[in-house]
Short mmCIF file of C-alpha atoms and ligand atoms in Angstrom, two decimals:
data_model
loop_
_atom_site.label_atom_id
_atom_site.label_comp_id
_atom_site.label_asym_id
_atom_site.label_seq_id
_atom_site.Cartn_x
_atom_site.Cartn_y
_atom_site.Cartn_z
CA MET B 582 -57.20 4.83 -47.75
CA GLY B 583 -58.52 8.12 -46.60
CA SER B 584 -57.00 10.03 -43.42
CA PRO B 585 -59.22 9.81 -40.56
CA PRO B 586 -59.84 12.96 -38.68
CA SER B 587 -56.91 13.56 -36.27
CA PRO B 588 -58.42 13.89 -32.87
CA THR B 589 -57.39 16.72 -30.79
CA LEU B 590 -54.49 16.53 -28.07
CA PRO B 591 -55.13 15.63 -24.63
CA PRO B 592 -54.63 18.68 -22.66
CA SER B 593 -51.02 19.05 -21.43
CA ARG B 594 -50.34 16.85 -18.31
CA GLY B 595 -47.39 18.67 -17.02
CA LYS B 596 -44.05 17.91 -17.31
CA GLY B 597 -42.88 14.51 -18.75
CA VAL B 598 -45.28 14.11 -21.67
CA SER B 599 -43.43 15.06 -24.87
CA ARG B 600 -45.69 16.09 -27.77
CA ARG B 601 -44.99 13.08 -30.00
CA ALA B 602 -46.19 10.76 -27.01
CA ALA B 603 -49.25 12.71 -26.03
CA LEU B 604 -49.85 12.50 -29.86
CA LEU B 605 -48.93 8.91 -30.20
CA SER B 606 -51.47 8.14 -26.98
CA ALA B 607 -54.38 10.50 -28.00
CA PHE B 608 -54.04 8.20 -31.46
CA ALA B 609 -54.21 4.78 -29.14
CA VAL B 610 -57.27 6.05 -27.15
CA ALA B 611 -58.84 6.88 -30.08
CA ALA B 612 -58.23 3.52 -31.55
CA CYS B 613 -59.54 2.13 -28.47
CA GLY B 614 -63.04 2.89 -29.56
CA ARG B 615 -63.69 4.13 -26.08
CA ASP B 616 -62.76 7.10 -23.52
CA ALA B 617 -59.82 6.20 -21.75
CA ARG B 618 -61.75 7.48 -18.82
CA SER B 619 -63.98 5.09 -18.88
CA GLN B 620 -61.49 2.44 -18.41
CA GLN B 621 -63.45 0.13 -21.09
CA SER B 622 -61.46 -0.34 -24.39
CA ILE B 623 -61.54 -2.75 -27.08
CA PRO B 624 -58.15 -2.88 -29.04
CA ALA B 625 -58.72 -1.98 -32.13
CA ARG B 626 -56.85 -0.66 -35.27
CA GLY B 627 -57.40 2.81 -35.35
CA PRO B 628 -56.20 6.12 -37.13
CA GLU B 629 -52.16 6.32 -37.23
CA PRO B 630 -50.72 9.45 -36.26
CA PRO B 631 -48.56 11.14 -38.97
CA LEU B 632 -45.31 9.48 -38.88
CA LYS B 633 -43.38 12.87 -39.83
CA SER B 634 -45.43 14.56 -36.20
CA LEU B 635 -43.80 11.34 -34.65
CA ALA B 636 -40.50 11.76 -35.67
CA PRO B 637 -37.81 14.12 -34.66
CA PHE B 638 -35.97 14.05 -38.40
CA PRO B 639 -37.19 14.14 -41.85
CA VAL B 640 -39.20 11.25 -43.46
CA GLY B 641 -38.81 10.13 -46.78
CA CYS B 642 -40.54 8.30 -49.33
CA ALA B 643 -39.95 7.45 -53.13
CA VAL B 644 -42.84 8.66 -55.31
CA GLN B 645 -43.09 8.07 -58.96
CA SER B 646 -45.20 11.34 -60.43
CA ASP B 647 -48.24 9.34 -61.90
CA GLN B 648 -48.69 8.35 -58.65
CA LEU B 649 -49.78 11.59 -57.52
CA ALA B 650 -52.58 11.68 -59.24
CA ASP B 651 -54.25 9.20 -56.94
CA PRO B 652 -55.90 11.93 -54.56
CA ALA B 653 -56.26 8.28 -51.76
CA TYR B 654 -52.18 8.24 -52.21
CA ALA B 655 -51.18 11.50 -52.19
CA ALA B 656 -53.59 12.04 -49.02
CA LEU B 657 -51.51 8.88 -47.18
CA PHE B 658 -48.07 10.40 -48.45
CA THR B 659 -48.43 13.94 -47.52
CA ARG B 660 -50.12 12.68 -44.15
CA HIS B 661 -46.99 10.90 -43.02
CA PHE B 662 -44.03 12.14 -44.90
CA SER B 663 -42.11 15.63 -44.85
CA GLN B 664 -39.67 14.47 -47.85
CA LEU B 665 -39.94 13.13 -51.23
CA THR B 666 -37.56 11.22 -53.41
CA PRO B 667 -38.23 10.58 -57.28
CA GLU B 668 -38.04 6.69 -57.29
CA TRP B 669 -36.54 7.14 -60.93
CA GLU B 670 -37.53 10.22 -63.12
CA MET B 671 -34.84 12.15 -61.84
CA LYS B 672 -32.24 9.92 -63.16
CA MET B 673 -30.57 9.86 -66.22
CA GLU B 674 -32.46 6.82 -67.94
CA TYR B 675 -35.57 8.94 -67.56
CA ILE B 676 -33.85 12.95 -68.01
CA LEU B 677 -31.39 11.92 -70.76
CA ARG B 678 -33.02 11.16 -74.34
CA PRO B 679 -31.42 9.25 -76.84
CA ASP B 680 -30.53 12.12 -78.98
CA GLY B 681 -28.46 14.22 -76.20
CA THR B 682 -31.22 16.53 -75.06
CA PHE B 683 -32.92 16.69 -71.45
CA ARG B 684 -36.60 16.09 -70.46
CA PHE B 685 -38.14 17.61 -66.96
CA ASP B 686 -41.61 17.02 -67.10
CA ALA B 687 -41.45 14.31 -64.52
CA SER B 688 -39.26 15.82 -62.11
CA ASP B 689 -40.57 19.01 -62.52
CA ARG B 690 -44.31 17.43 -61.59
CA LEU B 691 -42.70 16.35 -58.48
CA ALA B 692 -40.39 19.42 -57.54
CA ALA B 693 -43.48 21.35 -57.75
CA PHE B 694 -46.19 19.05 -55.86
CA ALA B 695 -43.17 18.92 -53.53
CA LYS B 696 -43.09 22.85 -52.82
CA THR B 697 -46.89 22.94 -52.68
CA HIS B 698 -47.06 20.62 -50.20
CA ASN B 699 -43.83 22.04 -48.19
CA ILE B 700 -42.06 18.27 -48.48
CA ARG B 701 -38.33 18.72 -48.78
CA LEU B 702 -36.91 17.31 -52.28
CA PHE B 703 -33.92 14.97 -52.21
CA GLY B 704 -32.35 14.53 -55.55
CA HIS B 705 -31.79 11.28 -56.84
CA ALA B 706 -29.26 10.10 -58.65
CA LEU B 707 -27.20 12.17 -60.86
CA ILE B 708 -24.77 9.24 -61.77
CA TRP B 709 -25.31 5.64 -61.30
CA TYR B 710 -23.34 2.96 -62.63
CA ALA B 711 -26.31 1.24 -64.40
CA GLN B 712 -27.28 4.33 -66.56
CA GLY B 713 -24.82 4.87 -68.98
CA PRO B 714 -27.21 5.60 -72.00
CA ALA B 715 -26.25 5.52 -75.45
CA ALA B 716 -25.87 9.13 -75.72
CA PHE B 717 -22.92 9.19 -73.68
CA GLU B 718 -21.49 5.90 -75.03
CA ARG B 719 -20.61 7.46 -78.52
CA LEU B 720 -18.53 10.47 -77.07
CA GLU B 721 -15.19 10.12 -76.40
CA GLY B 722 -12.28 12.56 -74.58
CA GLU B 723 -13.17 16.11 -73.90
CA ALA B 724 -16.46 15.74 -75.58
CA PHE B 725 -17.31 13.00 -73.00
CA ALA B 726 -15.99 14.74 -70.00
CA ASN B 727 -17.71 18.21 -71.29
CA ALA B 728 -21.14 16.59 -71.38
CA TYR B 729 -20.54 15.21 -68.34
CA ARG B 730 -20.15 18.05 -66.72
CA ASN B 731 -22.88 19.87 -68.39
CA TYR B 732 -25.36 17.01 -67.68
CA ILE B 733 -24.92 17.30 -64.04
CA LEU B 734 -24.68 20.97 -63.73
CA ALA B 735 -28.23 21.24 -65.67
CA VAL B 736 -29.78 18.29 -63.16
CA ALA B 737 -28.26 19.54 -60.39
CA GLY B 738 -28.37 22.83 -61.08
CA ARG B 739 -32.34 23.19 -62.23
CA TYR B 740 -33.54 22.25 -58.55
CA ARG B 741 -30.69 24.18 -56.72
CA GLY B 742 -32.12 26.06 -53.52
CA GLN B 743 -35.39 23.54 -53.80
CA ALA B 744 -33.30 20.35 -53.13
CA VAL B 745 -31.95 19.90 -49.53
CA GLY B 746 -29.29 17.10 -50.77
CA TRP B 747 -28.35 14.76 -53.69
CA ASP B 748 -27.51 11.21 -54.42
CA VAL B 749 -24.35 12.30 -56.54
CA VAL B 750 -22.59 8.88 -56.93
CA ASN B 751 -24.77 5.99 -56.37
CA GLU B 752 -23.60 2.15 -56.08
CA ALA B 753 -19.91 2.95 -56.72
CA VAL B 754 -18.59 -0.18 -54.71
CA THR B 755 -18.65 -3.33 -56.53
CA GLU B 756 -21.39 -6.05 -54.97
CA ASP B 757 -18.78 -7.97 -52.60
CA GLY B 758 -16.81 -4.70 -51.90
CA SER B 759 -13.77 -5.76 -53.24
CA ALA B 760 -13.10 -2.90 -55.81
CA LEU B 761 -14.65 0.37 -57.08
CA ARG B 762 -17.26 -0.63 -59.77
CA ASP B 763 -16.57 -1.02 -63.60
CA CYS B 764 -18.59 1.38 -65.34
CA LEU B 765 -18.66 3.52 -68.52
CA TRP B 766 -17.85 6.51 -66.10
CA GLY B 767 -14.63 4.85 -64.76
CA ARG B 768 -13.66 4.05 -67.91
CA LYS B 769 -13.83 7.62 -69.53
CA LEU B 770 -13.24 9.52 -66.69
CA GLY B 771 -10.69 7.36 -64.08
CA GLU B 772 -12.61 4.96 -61.42
CA PHE B 773 -12.04 7.30 -58.85
CA ASP B 774 -12.24 10.64 -60.64
CA TYR B 775 -15.33 10.33 -62.29
CA ILE B 776 -16.59 10.11 -58.69
CA ARG B 777 -14.47 13.04 -57.55
CA LEU B 778 -15.68 15.26 -60.44
CA ALA B 779 -19.20 14.20 -59.87
CA PHE B 780 -19.31 15.59 -56.25
CA GLN B 781 -17.16 18.80 -57.76
CA TYR B 782 -19.83 19.27 -60.57
CA ALA B 783 -22.55 19.12 -58.27
CA ARG B 784 -21.35 21.60 -56.15
CA GLU B 785 -20.42 24.00 -58.91
CA ALA B 786 -24.15 23.43 -59.59
CA ASP B 787 -25.86 23.81 -55.91
CA PRO B 788 -23.52 25.53 -53.71
CA ALA B 789 -25.44 24.92 -50.32
CA ALA B 790 -27.22 21.03 -50.93
CA PRO B 791 -25.21 18.32 -49.18
CA LEU B 792 -23.93 15.87 -51.54
CA PHE B 793 -24.31 11.74 -50.70
CA LEU B 794 -22.49 9.00 -51.87
CA ASN B 795 -25.30 6.30 -51.66
CA ASP B 796 -24.88 2.26 -51.98
CA TYR B 797 -26.71 -0.84 -50.75
CA GLY B 798 -25.55 -4.08 -49.29
CA LEU B 799 -23.96 -2.03 -46.30
CA ASP B 800 -25.92 -3.71 -43.72
CA TYR B 801 -25.18 -7.12 -44.67
CA ASN B 802 -21.74 -7.07 -46.10
CA PRO B 803 -19.06 -5.72 -43.28
CA ALA B 804 -16.66 -5.82 -46.82
CA LYS B 805 -17.99 -3.76 -48.49
CA ARG B 806 -19.10 -1.07 -45.81
CA ALA B 807 -15.10 -1.11 -45.09
CA THR B 808 -14.36 -0.17 -48.91
CA PHE B 809 -17.43 2.23 -49.21
CA LEU B 810 -15.95 3.91 -46.10
CA LYS B 811 -12.57 4.02 -47.60
CA LEU B 812 -13.98 5.58 -50.73
CA ALA B 813 -15.50 8.38 -48.49
CA GLU B 814 -12.47 8.91 -46.69
CA ARG B 815 -10.69 8.94 -49.85
CA LEU B 816 -13.07 11.57 -51.31
CA LEU B 817 -12.62 13.75 -47.85
CA LYS B 818 -9.07 13.83 -48.57
CA ALA B 819 -9.04 14.54 -51.83
CA GLY B 820 -11.15 17.40 -51.32
CA ALA B 821 -14.35 16.55 -52.60
CA PRO B 822 -17.74 18.49 -51.24
CA LEU B 823 -19.07 14.76 -49.76
CA GLY B 824 -21.76 15.95 -47.40
CA GLY B 825 -23.50 12.66 -46.43
CA LEU B 826 -23.94 8.85 -46.71
CA GLY B 827 -26.84 7.30 -47.73
CA THR B 828 -27.19 3.49 -47.01
CA GLN B 829 -30.26 2.29 -49.19
CA SER B 830 -30.72 -0.58 -46.89
CA HIS B 831 -33.03 -2.99 -48.90
CA LEU B 832 -33.53 -5.35 -46.16
CA HIS B 833 -35.01 -9.14 -46.15
CA ALA B 834 -36.92 -10.19 -42.72
CA ASP B 835 -33.92 -12.84 -41.86
CA LEU B 836 -31.34 -9.89 -41.42
CA ALA B 837 -29.69 -11.40 -37.98
CA PRO B 838 -30.78 -9.14 -34.86
CA GLY B 839 -28.65 -6.17 -34.24
CA ALA B 840 -26.35 -6.52 -37.49
CA TYR B 841 -28.39 -3.21 -38.82
CA ALA B 842 -28.20 -1.07 -36.11
CA ARG B 843 -23.97 -2.16 -36.02
CA ALA B 844 -23.83 -0.97 -39.38
CA ILE B 845 -25.37 2.44 -38.89
CA ARG B 846 -22.84 2.78 -36.15
CA ASP B 847 -20.13 1.87 -38.31
CA LEU B 848 -21.58 4.36 -40.93
CA ALA B 849 -21.92 7.50 -38.73
CA SER B 850 -18.27 6.61 -37.53
CA LEU B 851 -16.84 9.31 -39.90
CA GLY B 852 -19.27 12.00 -38.49
CA LEU B 853 -21.23 12.45 -41.64
CA PRO B 854 -24.80 12.87 -42.14
CA ILE B 855 -26.44 9.69 -42.47
CA HIS B 856 -29.33 9.01 -44.95
CA ILE B 857 -31.31 6.07 -44.50
CA SER B 858 -31.96 6.30 -48.33
CA GLU B 859 -34.22 3.10 -49.47
CA LEU B 860 -35.83 1.19 -46.76
CA ASP B 861 -38.09 -1.36 -47.19
CA ILE B 862 -38.22 -5.11 -45.71
CA SER B 863 -38.46 -8.10 -48.35
CA LEU B 864 -40.76 -11.18 -46.78
CA ASN B 865 -39.04 -12.83 -49.47
CA VAL B 866 -36.28 -14.41 -46.93
CA ARG B 867 -33.55 -16.56 -48.67
CA GLY B 868 -32.57 -19.81 -47.09
CA LEU B 869 -34.47 -19.41 -44.01
CA ASN B 870 -37.35 -21.62 -43.46
CA PHE B 871 -40.14 -19.66 -40.96
CA ALA B 872 -42.85 -21.15 -39.80
CA SER B 873 -45.35 -18.77 -40.88
CA ARG B 874 -45.74 -15.64 -42.33
CA ALA B 875 -46.76 -14.27 -39.36
CA ASP B 876 -43.10 -14.94 -38.26
CA LEU B 877 -41.70 -13.37 -41.02
CA GLU B 878 -43.89 -10.32 -40.43
CA GLN B 879 -42.75 -10.27 -36.63
CA ARG B 880 -39.22 -10.12 -37.47
CA GLN B 881 -40.15 -7.94 -40.37
CA ALA B 882 -41.52 -5.19 -38.02
CA ARG B 883 -38.56 -5.81 -35.20
CA LEU B 884 -36.32 -4.90 -38.02
CA TYR B 885 -38.43 -1.76 -39.14
CA GLY B 886 -38.05 -1.09 -35.19
CA GLU B 887 -34.54 -1.52 -35.05
CA ALA B 888 -33.70 0.64 -38.05
CA ALA B 889 -35.46 3.18 -36.48
CA GLU B 890 -34.07 2.86 -33.48
CA ALA B 891 -30.50 2.76 -34.97
CA PHE B 892 -31.13 6.30 -36.64
CA ALA B 893 -32.89 7.73 -33.95
CA ALA B 894 -29.90 7.10 -32.09
CA LEU B 895 -27.51 8.76 -34.16
CA PRO B 896 -26.26 12.40 -33.05
CA GLU B 897 -29.17 15.24 -34.35
CA ARG B 898 -26.68 16.79 -36.72
CA GLN B 899 -26.09 13.17 -38.24
CA ARG B 900 -29.85 12.26 -38.75
CA PHE B 901 -30.35 13.87 -42.01
CA ALA B 902 -33.42 11.35 -43.24
CA PHE B 903 -35.13 8.28 -42.93
CA THR B 904 -36.57 7.27 -46.03
CA VAL B 905 -38.69 4.29 -47.38
CA TRP B 906 -38.45 2.92 -50.64
CA GLY B 907 -42.42 3.45 -51.52
CA LEU B 908 -45.77 4.02 -50.16
CA ARG B 909 -47.86 1.33 -49.95
CA ASP B 910 -46.83 -2.56 -50.52
CA SER B 911 -47.83 -2.40 -54.01
CA ASP B 912 -46.27 0.70 -55.07
CA SER B 913 -42.91 -1.19 -53.77
CA TRP B 914 -40.50 -2.22 -56.95
CA LEU B 915 -40.07 -5.47 -55.38
CA ARG B 916 -43.15 -6.19 -56.20
CA ARG B 917 -42.22 -5.67 -60.12
CA GLU B 918 -38.99 -7.68 -59.69
CA LYS B 919 -39.00 -11.40 -61.19
CA THR B 920 -38.70 -13.28 -58.46
CA PRO B 921 -40.76 -16.23 -56.71
CA ASN B 922 -43.47 -14.59 -54.62
CA ALA B 923 -42.59 -10.98 -55.89
CA GLY B 924 -46.27 -10.85 -55.82
CA ALA B 925 -46.98 -11.27 -52.49
CA ASP B 926 -44.15 -9.23 -51.02
CA GLY B 927 -45.01 -6.95 -48.19
CA PRO B 928 -42.47 -4.94 -47.84
CA LEU B 929 -43.67 -1.37 -47.26
CA LEU B 930 -45.40 0.49 -43.66
CA PHE B 931 -48.57 0.53 -45.55
CA ASP B 932 -50.52 -2.42 -47.23
CA SER B 933 -51.84 -1.86 -50.70
CA ALA B 934 -55.01 -0.52 -49.53
CA GLY B 935 -53.01 1.98 -47.30
CA ALA B 936 -53.75 0.73 -44.13
CA ALA B 937 -50.79 1.08 -41.31
CA LYS B 938 -49.28 -2.09 -40.72
CA SER B 939 -47.07 -3.63 -37.92
CA THR B 940 -44.26 -2.11 -39.57
CA PHE B 941 -45.66 1.21 -39.38
CA TRP B 942 -46.15 1.02 -35.52
CA ALA B 943 -42.63 -0.62 -35.24
CA VAL B 944 -41.26 2.57 -36.55
CA ALA B 945 -43.64 5.00 -34.78
CA ASP B 946 -42.95 3.62 -31.87
CA ALA B 947 -39.26 3.48 -32.10
CA VAL B 948 -39.47 7.26 -33.61
CA ARG B 949 -41.19 8.35 -30.67
CA SER B 950 -39.73 7.81 -27.73
O1 G3I Y 2332 -43.83 4.13 -65.59
C1 G3I Y 2332 -43.02 3.20 -67.08
C2 G3I Y 2332 -44.17 2.61 -68.02
O2 G3I Y 2332 -44.97 3.41 -68.24
C3 G3I Y 2332 -43.42 1.81 -68.85
O3 G3I Y 2332 -44.65 1.49 -69.32
C4 G3I Y 2332 -42.31 1.18 -68.46
C5 G3I Y 2332 -41.76 0.55 -69.80
O4 G3I Y 2332 -40.75 -0.35 -69.21
O5 G3I Y 2332 -41.31 2.00 -67.88
C6 G3I Y 2332 -41.61 2.45 -66.50
O6 G3I Y 2332 -41.22 3.08 -65.91
C7 G3I Y 2332 -40.42 2.24 -65.05
C8 G3I Y 2332 -40.14 2.74 -63.87
O7 G3I Y 2332 -39.21 1.90 -62.78
C9 G3I Y 2332 -41.78 2.85 -62.71
O8 G3I Y 2332 -42.00 1.25 -62.70
C10 G3I Y 2332 -38.89 2.23 -65.47
O9 G3I Y 2332 -38.69 1.63 -67.25
C11 G3I Y 2332 -37.44 1.11 -64.84
O10 G3I Y 2332 -36.59 1.69 -65.19
C12 G3I Y 2332 -37.93 1.82 -63.67
O11 G3I Y 2332 -37.07 1.11 -62.37
C13 G3I Y 2332 -36.74 2.07 -61.43
C14 G3I Y 2332 -35.22 1.28 -61.06
O12 G3I Y 2332 -34.63 1.50 -60.14
C15 G3I Y 2332 -34.13 1.84 -62.30
O13 G3I Y 2332 -33.93 3.48 -62.26
C16 G3I Y 2332 -37.48 1.44 -59.51
O14 G3I Y 2332 -38.86 2.27 -60.33
C17 G3I Y 2332 -36.66 1.76 -58.70
O15 G3I Y 2332 -37.50 1.35 -57.36
C18 G3I Y 2332 -35.43 1.64 -58.60
O16 G3I Y 2332 -34.74 2.54 -57.72
C19 G3I Y 2332 -33.73 1.43 -57.45
C20 G3I Y 2332 -32.58 3.13 -56.84
O17 G3I Y 2332 -32.77 3.94 -57.85
C21 G3I Y 2332 -31.32 2.76 -56.33
N1 G3I Y 2332 -31.46 1.61 -55.59
C22 G3I Y 2332 -32.03 0.27 -55.68
C23 G3I Y 2332 -33.40 0.70 -56.40
C24 G3I Y 2332 -34.02 -0.54 -56.34
O18 G3I Y 2332 -33.73 -1.24 -57.94
#
């Protein structure tokens, strides 16, 4: 899975050939095994161009600190990505020990790696309904409120000046979009106020980083998307420093063509920066019977292309980052799910050996134009 030698760019051919197009065509020539001048070419899978060189916006990937110890993983990740999201080690489940003390060893390793390789660090996630640990459960009243503020100040404050943004509150809207989720934070501080306060404290900790509201299912479920946008507007009206919207984008290959692009346009309607924050496209589709895996993979690649094109079509000030939720298929959380065929899923841009798949080329082609 090493990085192939990158060929030199072809001599500039005058106006109209963008750097990205030239880069991709240079790799295409290399991929064909023969010099284009000879007009003899044998199509072959060649060295893929660095995605971060093609995309006019940051491209991110979810990473776990132990993965960086693998030189092949680290080489592939640093070749293609300009932003790192800690997959789980910057969340409360890792940082907050049962006795209420904090551990930052893993998140610090990820932050140090990002700094060494000049990669943006995106903080994920300060407050999540799914992680309300015992250390908080046993607190009441002012003690709870103080611990809530202190946690956010400690974590967001630690990466102040390095984190380029934060998922401040993750998944605040119910699955069906009918309400705000019931959770420990809402029960103790108020269903809206825990969200508003989280943004307030994150801004107190970090005066500059854009602060995101992040959720899933905003592509499949227009009702959930509408509730999510209403929450965003309510936060803005309340003076919360909401600086962006994260759409996780955990998709299945059977999502109807065009639905994702519509969702992105809708989410962008508030004018806030958009983060495609956790994109993966599962081949384990529900309900539809496809003729073959090849058919599914074709739809999957087309959907990756749609997602990249929809994001690329946003105004530059709204293109925060395009992040995939894992590097290689074998790294995907979906492989760890207890669902049928999880082990055979191929949701990402690189296969388990680190080779670029049709999904990679669909994104590369979509972002280069
Ligand atoms: O690595 C340790 C292993 O050493 C240990 O033996 C094992 C014992 O349980 O835990 C392993 O860590 C697990 C980690 O994933 C790495 O696999 C954690 O227990 C497990 O909680 C953690 O799950 C993560 C999950 O969020 C909860 O934090 C997933 O990796 C991660 O992909 C998933 O990501 C979420 C986003 O944050 C929010 N959107 C949905 C997305 C998918 O669920």
